[in-house]
Amino acid sequence: MDFTGAHILSIKQFERADIERVFQVADSMEPYALRRRVTRVLEGAILGNMFFEPSTRTRVSFGAAFNLLGGEVRETTGFQSSAIAKGESLYDTARVLSGYSDVICMRHPESGSVAEFAAASRVPVVNGGDGTNEHPSQALLDLYTIRKELADKGRQVDGLRIAMIGDLKYGRTVHSLCKLLCLFQNIHVTLVSPPELAMPAELVEEMRAAGHDVQISEDLMHGIGHVDIAYATRIQEERFSSKQEADQYRGRFRLNQAIYTQYCEPNTVIMHPLPRDSRADANELDNDLNLNPNLAIFRQADNGVLVRMALFALILNVADQVDRHSREVNWYSGRR
Ligand code: CP
């Protein structure tokens, strides 16, 4: 694909070579993300960061990624701080805000809304999550993490064995990840969820059509038994009609160190897009896993900065200029 000026709305836009290009650029961003060097390659550019649903990682890491490339960030968070609350349409909002920005990231509770916004925007738009539909940058950082974690163990993505656990119906991160895995070969996927929160049938069919082995289970212990990656997700309470309805499922699948030790292979990597629900009635990934070296959730979140820097560099066509506009940092940067 031609990244320059492109909207990033769905994983469906990507071919396998495009993924390799994103990951190659993401690798090259490490000195900047680790604060060994600074670059001013996007000096003067403005990111419009528009988040109409709660977010910590996606919002802040998109902003940090843009800042690390030398650009500035203007944020709108929540409908109440936007003129959408006064009845302004997505079309008008897009026409106006794209006059103030060079690229826009947007999260919105309705499926398809970011594409609708992008159609009216005069600058590239990146989907930061639209309802239950997609979260493409999350899938890219998830796969980037999977690739890195497997490489450390002498493995590659083709042939991957992965369990996706939890709310597979409403979880947009796993929807995008399934689409992304269709670009690879011979993937074994175990989908662990209550039947009511199963992966949408069309995504299961898509994976099977790609030649992947897809198993469906309600049994966590069975599902995590022979996998390289155990990818847990949160019950997406905000998508249910009531908290009581979500409560029926909360805490159904809990992974802790004792279960990990008993049922997982010794090197199984634990991932989660985060936030993990750490309330007592959920506790989907127990804090007693925090010192488990195979818990990759914070490495995964860190990788979001690299991947989002890569997307900006490619969309704004500066990937080959980043180093030329760089120097060493002035400050102590001994982060652990
Ligand atoms: N993974 C993810 O989308 O996290 P946030 O909701 O905090 O952005």
mmCIF file of C-alpha atoms and ligand atoms in Angstrom:
data_model
loop_
_atom_site.group_PDB
_atom_site.id
_atom_site.type_symbol
_atom_site.label_atom_id
_atom_site.label_comp_id
_atom_site.label_asym_id
_atom_site.label_seq_id
_atom_site.Cartn_x
_atom_site.Cartn_y
_atom_site.Cartn_z
ATOM 1 C CA MET A 1 0.000 0.000 0.000
ATOM 2 C CA ASP A 2 1.040 3.610 -0.408
ATOM 3 C CA PHE A 3 1.225 4.882 3.161
ATOM 4 C CA THR A 4 1.746 8.538 2.262
ATOM 5 C CA GLY A 5 -1.377 10.462 3.175
ATOM 6 C CA ALA A 6 -3.347 7.243 3.807
ATOM 7 C CA HIS A 7 -6.132 6.866 6.353
ATOM 8 C CA ILE A 8 -5.581 3.863 8.636
ATOM 9 C CA LEU A 9 -9.099 2.594 9.288
ATOM 10 C CA SER A 10 -8.973 -1.191 9.099
ATOM 11 C CA ILE A 11 -6.497 -4.047 9.145
ATOM 12 C CA LYS A 12 -8.084 -5.063 5.828
ATOM 13 C CA GLN A 13 -6.012 -2.350 4.141
ATOM 14 C CA PHE A 14 -2.734 -4.170 4.808
ATOM 15 C CA GLU A 15 -0.847 -6.787 2.837
ATOM 16 C CA ARG A 16 1.847 -8.814 4.526
ATOM 17 C CA ALA A 17 4.606 -6.671 2.945
ATOM 18 C CA ASP A 18 2.967 -3.564 4.443
ATOM 19 C CA ILE A 19 3.121 -5.138 7.891
ATOM 20 C CA GLU A 20 6.821 -5.864 7.410
ATOM 21 C CA ARG A 21 7.376 -2.229 6.391
ATOM 22 C CA VAL A 22 5.580 -0.927 9.515
ATOM 23 C CA PHE A 23 7.627 -3.256 11.738
ATOM 24 C CA GLN A 24 10.904 -2.320 10.048
ATOM 25 C CA VAL A 25 10.200 1.387 10.676
ATOM 26 C CA ALA A 26 9.013 0.600 14.232
ATOM 27 C CA ASP A 27 12.344 -1.136 14.936
ATOM 28 C CA SER A 28 14.190 1.981 13.750
ATOM 29 C CA MET A 29 12.251 4.125 16.275
ATOM 30 C CA GLU A 30 13.752 2.394 19.296
ATOM 31 C CA PRO A 31 16.532 4.961 20.049
ATOM 32 C CA TYR A 32 13.857 7.692 20.153
ATOM 33 C CA ALA A 33 11.288 5.757 22.153
ATOM 34 C CA LEU A 34 14.028 4.799 24.629
ATOM 35 C CA ARG A 35 15.081 8.487 24.891
ATOM 36 C CA ARG A 36 18.619 7.862 23.663
ATOM 37 C CA ARG A 37 18.131 10.282 20.776
ATOM 38 C CA VAL A 38 15.646 13.017 19.907
ATOM 39 C CA THR A 39 14.399 13.823 16.430
ATOM 40 C CA ARG A 40 12.620 16.959 15.227
ATOM 41 C CA VAL A 41 11.509 15.464 11.920
ATOM 42 C CA LEU A 42 7.851 16.448 12.469
ATOM 43 C CA GLU A 43 8.644 19.924 13.838
ATOM 44 C CA GLY A 44 5.679 22.192 13.039
ATOM 45 C CA ALA A 45 3.237 19.325 12.449
ATOM 46 C CA ILE A 46 0.077 18.996 14.567
ATOM 47 C CA LEU A 47 -1.745 15.831 15.604
ATOM 48 C CA GLY A 48 -5.448 16.225 16.364
ATOM 49 C CA ASN A 49 -6.088 13.557 18.998
ATOM 50 C CA MET A 50 -9.844 13.107 19.365
ATOM 51 C CA PHE A 51 -11.023 10.563 21.889
ATOM 52 C CA PHE A 52 -14.757 10.267 22.470
ATOM 53 C CA GLU A 53 -14.369 7.164 24.669
ATOM 54 C CA PRO A 54 -12.091 6.598 27.685
ATOM 55 C CA SER A 55 -8.505 5.707 26.823
ATOM 56 C CA THR A 56 -5.134 5.691 28.556
ATOM 57 C CA ARG A 57 -2.738 3.805 26.261
ATOM 58 C CA THR A 58 -4.011 4.623 22.802
ATOM 59 C CA ARG A 59 -4.561 8.325 23.432
ATOM 60 C CA VAL A 60 -1.350 8.937 25.356
ATOM 61 C CA SER A 61 0.877 6.728 23.203
ATOM 62 C CA PHE A 62 -0.387 8.310 19.965
ATOM 63 C CA GLY A 63 0.368 11.690 21.530
ATOM 64 C CA ALA A 64 3.757 10.601 22.879
ATOM 65 C CA ALA A 65 4.661 9.042 19.516
ATOM 66 C CA PHE A 66 3.901 12.314 17.728
ATOM 67 C CA ASN A 67 5.820 14.348 20.322
ATOM 68 C CA LEU A 68 8.802 11.981 20.067
ATOM 69 C CA LEU A 69 8.912 12.720 16.326
ATOM 70 C CA GLY A 70 9.011 16.458 17.104
ATOM 71 C CA GLY A 71 5.338 17.281 16.439
ATOM 72 C CA GLU A 72 2.695 18.875 18.654
ATOM 73 C CA VAL A 73 -0.580 17.423 19.908
ATOM 74 C CA ARG A 74 -4.015 19.038 20.363
ATOM 75 C CA GLU A 75 -6.524 16.903 22.242
ATOM 76 C CA THR A 76 -10.297 16.660 22.450
ATOM 77 C CA THR A 77 -11.547 14.174 25.014
ATOM 78 C CA GLY A 78 -15.200 13.250 25.526
ATOM 79 C CA PHE A 79 -18.263 14.519 23.693
ATOM 80 C CA GLN A 80 -18.950 17.120 26.383
ATOM 81 C CA SER A 81 -15.787 19.070 25.523
ATOM 82 C CA SER A 82 -16.615 19.010 21.797
ATOM 83 C CA ALA A 83 -19.239 20.924 19.810
ATOM 84 C CA ILE A 84 -20.662 17.507 18.889
ATOM 85 C CA ALA A 85 -22.508 17.935 22.214
ATOM 86 C CA LYS A 86 -24.222 20.977 20.619
ATOM 87 C CA GLY A 87 -25.386 18.924 17.644
ATOM 88 C CA GLU A 88 -22.458 19.433 15.248
ATOM 89 C CA SER A 89 -22.151 16.576 12.740
ATOM 90 C CA LEU A 90 -19.122 14.359 12.239
ATOM 91 C CA TYR A 91 -18.880 15.824 8.728
ATOM 92 C CA ASP A 92 -18.594 19.421 9.980
ATOM 93 C CA THR A 93 -16.265 18.396 12.811
ATOM 94 C CA ALA A 94 -13.984 16.665 10.303
ATOM 95 C CA ARG A 95 -13.992 19.602 7.878
ATOM 96 C CA VAL A 96 -13.073 22.014 10.676
ATOM 97 C CA LEU A 97 -10.543 19.979 12.652
ATOM 98 C CA SER A 98 -8.697 18.815 9.558
ATOM 99 C CA GLY A 99 -7.977 22.502 8.921
ATOM 100 C CA TYR A 100 -6.144 22.631 12.246
ATOM 101 C CA SER A 101 -4.179 19.364 12.010
ATOM 102 C CA ASP A 102 -1.792 17.427 9.771
ATOM 103 C CA VAL A 103 -3.092 14.056 10.906
ATOM 104 C CA ILE A 104 -5.967 13.057 13.195
ATOM 105 C CA CYS A 105 -6.411 10.065 15.514
ATOM 106 C CA MET A 106 -9.930 9.333 16.593
ATOM 107 C CA ARG A 107 -11.759 6.978 18.943
ATOM 108 C CA HIS A 108 -15.539 6.864 18.846
ATOM 109 C CA PRO A 109 -18.143 4.490 20.350
ATOM 110 C CA GLU A 110 -19.926 3.746 17.032
ATOM 111 C CA SER A 111 -18.687 1.210 14.480
ATOM 112 C CA GLY A 112 -17.936 2.925 11.171
ATOM 113 C CA SER A 113 -17.843 6.427 12.665
ATOM 114 C CA VAL A 114 -14.103 6.922 12.143
ATOM 115 C CA ALA A 115 -14.459 5.976 8.455
ATOM 116 C CA GLU A 116 -17.349 8.440 8.155
ATOM 117 C CA PHE A 117 -15.185 11.134 9.744
ATOM 118 C CA ALA A 118 -12.234 10.252 7.491
ATOM 119 C CA ALA A 119 -14.390 10.605 4.364
ATOM 120 C CA ALA A 120 -14.884 14.277 5.244
ATOM 121 C CA SER A 121 -11.371 14.936 6.561
ATOM 122 C CA ARG A 122 -8.790 16.856 4.546
ATOM 123 C CA VAL A 123 -5.915 15.091 6.335
ATOM 124 C CA PRO A 124 -5.144 11.417 7.112
ATOM 125 C CA VAL A 125 -7.165 9.831 9.914
ATOM 126 C CA VAL A 126 -6.075 6.914 12.095
ATOM 127 C CA ASN A 127 -8.724 4.758 13.757
ATOM 128 C CA GLY A 128 -8.057 4.591 17.499
ATOM 129 C CA GLY A 129 -11.013 2.217 17.986
ATOM 130 C CA ASP A 130 -14.562 2.497 16.571
ATOM 131 C CA GLY A 131 -17.139 0.727 18.712
ATOM 132 C CA THR A 132 -16.878 -3.041 18.500
ATOM 133 C CA ASN A 133 -15.500 -2.885 14.975
ATOM 134 C CA GLU A 134 -11.732 -2.402 14.821
ATOM 135 C CA HIS A 135 -8.625 -1.137 16.573
ATOM 136 C CA PRO A 136 -6.020 -1.496 13.829
ATOM 137 C CA SER A 137 -3.030 0.119 15.542
ATOM 138 C CA GLN A 138 -3.597 -2.176 18.545
ATOM 139 C CA ALA A 139 -3.522 -5.245 16.284
ATOM 140 C CA LEU A 140 -0.296 -4.008 14.717
ATOM 141 C CA LEU A 141 1.358 -3.514 18.103
ATOM 142 C CA ASP A 142 0.005 -6.868 19.275
ATOM 143 C CA LEU A 143 1.512 -8.653 16.301
ATOM 144 C CA TYR A 144 4.743 -6.680 16.673
ATOM 145 C CA THR A 145 4.863 -7.897 20.282
ATOM 146 C CA ILE A 146 4.056 -11.491 19.317
ATOM 147 C CA ARG A 147 6.811 -11.413 16.697
ATOM 148 C CA LYS A 148 9.372 -10.044 19.178
ATOM 149 C CA GLU A 149 8.407 -12.432 21.968
ATOM 150 C CA LEU A 150 8.537 -15.442 19.617
ATOM 151 C CA ALA A 151 11.833 -14.328 18.066
ATOM 152 C CA ASP A 152 13.382 -14.403 21.550
ATOM 153 C CA LYS A 153 12.350 -18.084 21.645
ATOM 154 C CA GLY A 154 13.584 -18.849 18.109
ATOM 155 C CA ARG A 155 10.077 -18.908 16.616
ATOM 156 C CA GLN A 156 8.201 -16.935 13.987
ATOM 157 C CA VAL A 157 4.574 -15.881 13.484
ATOM 158 C CA ASP A 158 3.794 -18.530 10.846
ATOM 159 C CA GLY A 159 2.780 -21.638 12.814
ATOM 160 C CA LEU A 160 1.757 -19.562 15.861
ATOM 161 C CA ARG A 161 -0.481 -21.184 18.490
ATOM 162 C CA ILE A 162 -2.630 -18.568 20.237
ATOM 163 C CA ALA A 163 -5.561 -18.598 22.673
ATOM 164 C CA MET A 164 -7.855 -15.554 22.706
ATOM 165 C CA ILE A 165 -9.761 -15.398 25.970
ATOM 166 C CA GLY A 166 -12.721 -13.421 27.306
ATOM 167 C CA ASP A 167 -15.122 -11.083 25.535
ATOM 168 C CA LEU A 168 -14.534 -12.012 21.911
ATOM 169 C CA LYS A 169 -17.878 -10.609 20.780
ATOM 170 C CA TYR A 170 -17.356 -6.967 21.728
ATOM 171 C CA GLY A 171 -13.540 -6.887 21.942
ATOM 172 C CA ARG A 172 -12.402 -4.920 18.899
ATOM 173 C CA THR A 173 -8.729 -5.687 19.535
ATOM 174 C CA VAL A 174 -9.256 -9.395 18.895
ATOM 175 C CA HIS A 175 -11.405 -8.633 15.832
ATOM 176 C CA SER A 176 -8.527 -6.704 14.265
ATOM 177 C CA LEU A 177 -5.968 -9.280 15.413
ATOM 178 C CA CYS A 178 -7.920 -12.140 13.757
ATOM 179 C CA LYS A 179 -7.975 -10.207 10.477
ATOM 180 C CA LEU A 180 -4.260 -9.561 10.760
ATOM 181 C CA LEU A 181 -3.430 -13.218 11.438
ATOM 182 C CA CYS A 182 -5.186 -14.112 8.162
ATOM 183 C CA LEU A 183 -2.107 -12.686 6.398
ATOM 184 C CA PHE A 184 0.055 -15.420 7.961
ATOM 185 C CA GLN A 185 0.330 -19.191 7.511
ATOM 186 C CA ASN A 186 -0.772 -22.174 9.563
ATOM 187 C CA ILE A 187 -2.064 -20.392 12.674
ATOM 188 C CA HIS A 188 -3.741 -22.422 15.444
ATOM 189 C CA VAL A 189 -6.318 -20.330 17.285
ATOM 190 C CA THR A 190 -8.289 -21.385 20.348
ATOM 191 C CA LEU A 191 -11.190 -19.050 21.114
ATOM 192 C CA VAL A 192 -12.161 -19.215 24.799
ATOM 193 C CA SER A 193 -15.333 -17.355 25.747
ATOM 194 C CA PRO A 194 -18.850 -17.874 27.063
ATOM 195 C CA PRO A 195 -21.050 -18.812 24.047
ATOM 196 C CA GLU A 196 -22.878 -15.480 24.380
ATOM 197 C CA LEU A 197 -19.589 -13.602 23.922
ATOM 198 C CA ALA A 198 -18.195 -15.724 21.086
ATOM 199 C CA MET A 199 -16.079 -14.391 18.244
ATOM 200 C CA PRO A 200 -18.362 -13.205 15.396
ATOM 201 C CA ALA A 201 -18.977 -16.102 12.978
ATOM 202 C CA GLU A 202 -17.715 -14.179 9.951
ATOM 203 C CA LEU A 203 -14.296 -13.743 11.594
ATOM 204 C CA VAL A 204 -14.105 -17.456 12.455
ATOM 205 C CA GLU A 205 -14.984 -18.244 8.827
ATOM 206 C CA GLU A 206 -12.386 -15.776 7.585
ATOM 207 C CA MET A 207 -9.671 -17.465 9.636
ATOM 208 C CA ARG A 208 -10.722 -20.927 8.482
ATOM 209 C CA ALA A 209 -10.794 -19.704 4.870
ATOM 210 C CA ALA A 210 -7.188 -18.528 5.384
ATOM 211 C CA GLY A 211 -6.318 -22.151 6.242
ATOM 212 C CA HIS A 212 -6.051 -21.654 9.999
ATOM 213 C CA ASP A 213 -7.072 -24.229 12.597
ATOM 214 C CA VAL A 214 -9.761 -22.617 14.801
ATOM 215 C CA GLN A 215 -11.004 -24.343 17.963
ATOM 216 C CA ILE A 216 -13.810 -22.992 20.139
ATOM 217 C CA SER A 217 -13.948 -23.660 23.884
ATOM 218 C CA GLU A 218 -15.497 -22.458 27.128
ATOM 219 C CA ASP A 219 -12.723 -24.045 29.181
ATOM 220 C CA LEU A 220 -9.819 -21.755 30.102
ATOM 221 C CA MET A 221 -7.582 -24.590 31.374
ATOM 222 C CA HIS A 222 -8.033 -26.521 28.141
ATOM 223 C CA GLY A 223 -7.607 -23.398 25.996
ATOM 224 C CA ILE A 224 -4.276 -22.296 27.468
ATOM 225 C CA GLY A 225 -2.739 -25.779 27.497
ATOM 226 C CA HIS A 226 -0.689 -25.822 24.309
ATOM 227 C CA VAL A 227 -0.225 -22.274 23.095
ATOM 228 C CA ASP A 228 2.628 -19.838 22.513
ATOM 229 C CA ILE A 229 0.448 -16.834 23.377
ATOM 230 C CA ALA A 230 -2.413 -16.570 25.875
ATOM 231 C CA TYR A 231 -4.157 -13.314 24.909
ATOM 232 C CA ALA A 232 -6.669 -12.295 27.583
ATOM 233 C CA THR A 233 -9.288 -9.577 27.133
ATOM 234 C CA ARG A 234 -11.569 -7.590 29.390
ATOM 235 C CA ILE A 235 -15.353 -7.983 29.505
ATOM 236 C CA GLN A 236 -16.330 -4.848 27.561
ATOM 237 C CA GLU A 237 -18.817 -3.599 30.139
ATOM 238 C CA GLU A 238 -19.490 -0.392 28.186
ATOM 239 C CA ARG A 239 -20.980 -2.403 25.281
ATOM 240 C CA PHE A 240 -23.607 -4.220 27.402
ATOM 241 C CA SER A 241 -27.099 -2.872 27.972
ATOM 242 C CA SER A 242 -26.515 -2.879 31.744
ATOM 243 C CA LYS A 243 -23.772 -3.434 34.297
ATOM 244 C CA GLN A 244 -25.789 -6.389 35.651
ATOM 245 C CA GLU A 245 -25.592 -8.078 32.260
ATOM 246 C CA ALA A 246 -21.807 -7.630 32.138
ATOM 247 C CA ASP A 247 -21.537 -8.895 35.731
ATOM 248 C CA GLN A 248 -22.722 -12.338 34.574
ATOM 249 C CA TYR A 249 -19.463 -12.775 32.678
ATOM 250 C CA ARG A 250 -16.980 -10.793 34.750
ATOM 251 C CA GLY A 251 -14.457 -13.050 36.443
ATOM 252 C CA ARG A 252 -15.439 -16.104 34.367
ATOM 253 C CA PHE A 253 -11.849 -16.524 33.131
ATOM 254 C CA ARG A 254 -9.140 -15.694 35.631
ATOM 255 C CA LEU A 255 -5.496 -16.439 34.988
ATOM 256 C CA ASN A 256 -3.139 -16.447 37.944
ATOM 257 C CA GLN A 257 0.307 -17.890 38.623
ATOM 258 C CA ALA A 258 -0.998 -21.190 40.036
ATOM 259 C CA ILE A 259 -3.161 -21.823 36.962
ATOM 260 C CA TYR A 260 -0.323 -20.733 34.693
ATOM 261 C CA THR A 261 2.110 -23.128 36.373
ATOM 262 C CA GLN A 262 -0.335 -26.045 36.256
ATOM 263 C CA TYR A 263 -1.759 -25.664 32.752
ATOM 264 C CA CYS A 264 0.523 -23.557 30.523
ATOM 265 C CA GLU A 265 3.687 -24.648 28.772
ATOM 266 C CA PRO A 266 6.696 -23.074 30.539
ATOM 267 C CA ASN A 267 7.284 -20.381 27.893
ATOM 268 C CA THR A 268 3.702 -19.359 27.133
ATOM 269 C CA VAL A 269 3.606 -15.576 26.749
ATOM 270 C CA ILE A 270 0.719 -13.741 28.430
ATOM 271 C CA MET A 271 -0.686 -10.754 26.590
ATOM 272 C CA HIS A 272 -3.617 -8.389 27.121
ATOM 273 C CA PRO A 273 -4.419 -5.179 25.228
ATOM 274 C CA LEU A 274 -5.105 -3.562 28.637
ATOM 275 C CA PRO A 275 -6.722 -2.181 30.655
ATOM 276 C CA ARG A 276 -6.945 -5.429 32.624
ATOM 277 C CA ASP A 277 -9.886 -5.365 34.999
ATOM 278 C CA SER A 278 -8.203 -5.776 38.396
ATOM 279 C CA ARG A 279 -11.358 -5.376 40.480
ATOM 280 C CA ALA A 280 -11.906 -8.332 42.818
ATOM 281 C CA ASP A 281 -14.946 -9.628 40.900
ATOM 282 C CA ALA A 282 -12.970 -9.701 37.633
ATOM 283 C CA ASN A 283 -9.229 -10.037 38.241
ATOM 284 C CA GLU A 284 -8.717 -11.524 34.782
ATOM 285 C CA LEU A 285 -4.895 -11.396 35.071
ATOM 286 C CA ASP A 286 -3.888 -11.657 38.713
ATOM 287 C CA ASN A 287 -1.209 -9.368 40.151
ATOM 288 C CA ASP A 288 0.677 -12.496 41.222
ATOM 289 C CA LEU A 289 1.709 -12.802 37.561
ATOM 290 C CA ASN A 290 3.491 -9.425 37.672
ATOM 291 C CA LEU A 291 6.933 -10.946 38.230
ATOM 292 C CA ASN A 292 6.397 -13.748 35.719
ATOM 293 C CA PRO A 293 8.922 -12.998 32.925
ATOM 294 C CA ASN A 294 6.413 -14.277 30.365
ATOM 295 C CA LEU A 295 3.904 -11.583 31.302
ATOM 296 C CA ALA A 296 4.382 -9.321 28.265
ATOM 297 C CA ILE A 297 1.573 -6.805 28.904
ATOM 298 C CA PHE A 298 3.820 -3.845 29.700
ATOM 299 C CA ARG A 299 6.292 -4.645 26.898
ATOM 300 C CA GLN A 300 3.191 -4.793 24.678
ATOM 301 C CA ALA A 301 2.059 -1.326 25.846
ATOM 302 C CA ASP A 302 5.592 0.065 25.312
ATOM 303 C CA ASN A 303 5.612 -1.343 21.781
ATOM 304 C CA GLY A 304 2.556 0.802 21.049
ATOM 305 C CA VAL A 305 4.786 3.872 20.951
ATOM 306 C CA LEU A 306 7.150 2.294 18.392
ATOM 307 C CA VAL A 307 4.339 1.136 16.122
ATOM 308 C CA ARG A 308 2.459 4.438 16.329
ATOM 309 C CA MET A 309 5.655 6.388 15.612
ATOM 310 C CA ALA A 310 6.111 4.157 12.556
ATOM 311 C CA LEU A 311 2.566 4.836 11.353
ATOM 312 C CA PHE A 312 3.025 8.600 11.648
ATOM 313 C CA ALA A 313 6.424 8.478 9.947
ATOM 314 C CA LEU A 314 4.985 6.466 7.051
ATOM 315 C CA ILE A 315 1.747 8.443 6.682
ATOM 316 C CA LEU A 316 3.613 11.769 6.729
ATOM 317 C CA ASN A 317 6.389 10.336 4.538
ATOM 318 C CA VAL A 318 9.351 11.059 6.817
ATOM 319 C CA ALA A 319 10.457 7.501 7.671
ATOM 320 C CA ASP A 320 13.732 7.990 5.793
ATOM 321 C CA GLN A 321 14.414 11.425 7.314
ATOM 322 C CA VAL A 322 14.064 10.685 11.025
ATOM 323 C CA ASP A 323 17.765 10.099 11.753
ATOM 324 C CA ARG A 324 18.878 13.112 9.697
ATOM 325 C CA HIS A 325 16.907 15.401 12.027
ATOM 326 C CA SER A 326 18.194 13.803 15.237
ATOM 327 C CA ARG A 327 20.736 14.257 18.000
ATOM 328 C CA GLU A 328 21.579 12.706 21.371
ATOM 329 C CA VAL A 329 19.374 13.618 24.333
ATOM 330 C CA ASN A 330 20.566 16.294 26.774
ATOM 331 C CA TRP A 331 19.034 14.774 29.880
ATOM 332 C CA TYR A 332 19.559 11.700 32.018
ATOM 333 C CA SER A 333 17.560 8.940 30.363
ATOM 334 C CA GLY A 334 18.347 5.878 32.442
ATOM 335 C CA ARG A 335 14.800 4.533 32.461
ATOM 336 C CA ARG A 336 14.317 0.975 33.721
HETATM 337 N N1 CP B 1 -5.568 -1.039 24.576
HETATM 338 C C1 CP B 1 -6.297 0.096 24.608
HETATM 339 O O1 CP B 1 -6.988 0.470 23.631
HETATM 340 O O2 CP B 1 -6.182 0.771 25.773
HETATM 341 P P1 CP B 1 -6.888 2.171 26.097
HETATM 342 O O3 CP B 1 -8.376 1.928 26.118
HETATM 343 O O4 CP B 1 -6.331 2.602 27.415
HETATM 344 O O5 CP B 1 -6.526 3.106 24.968
#
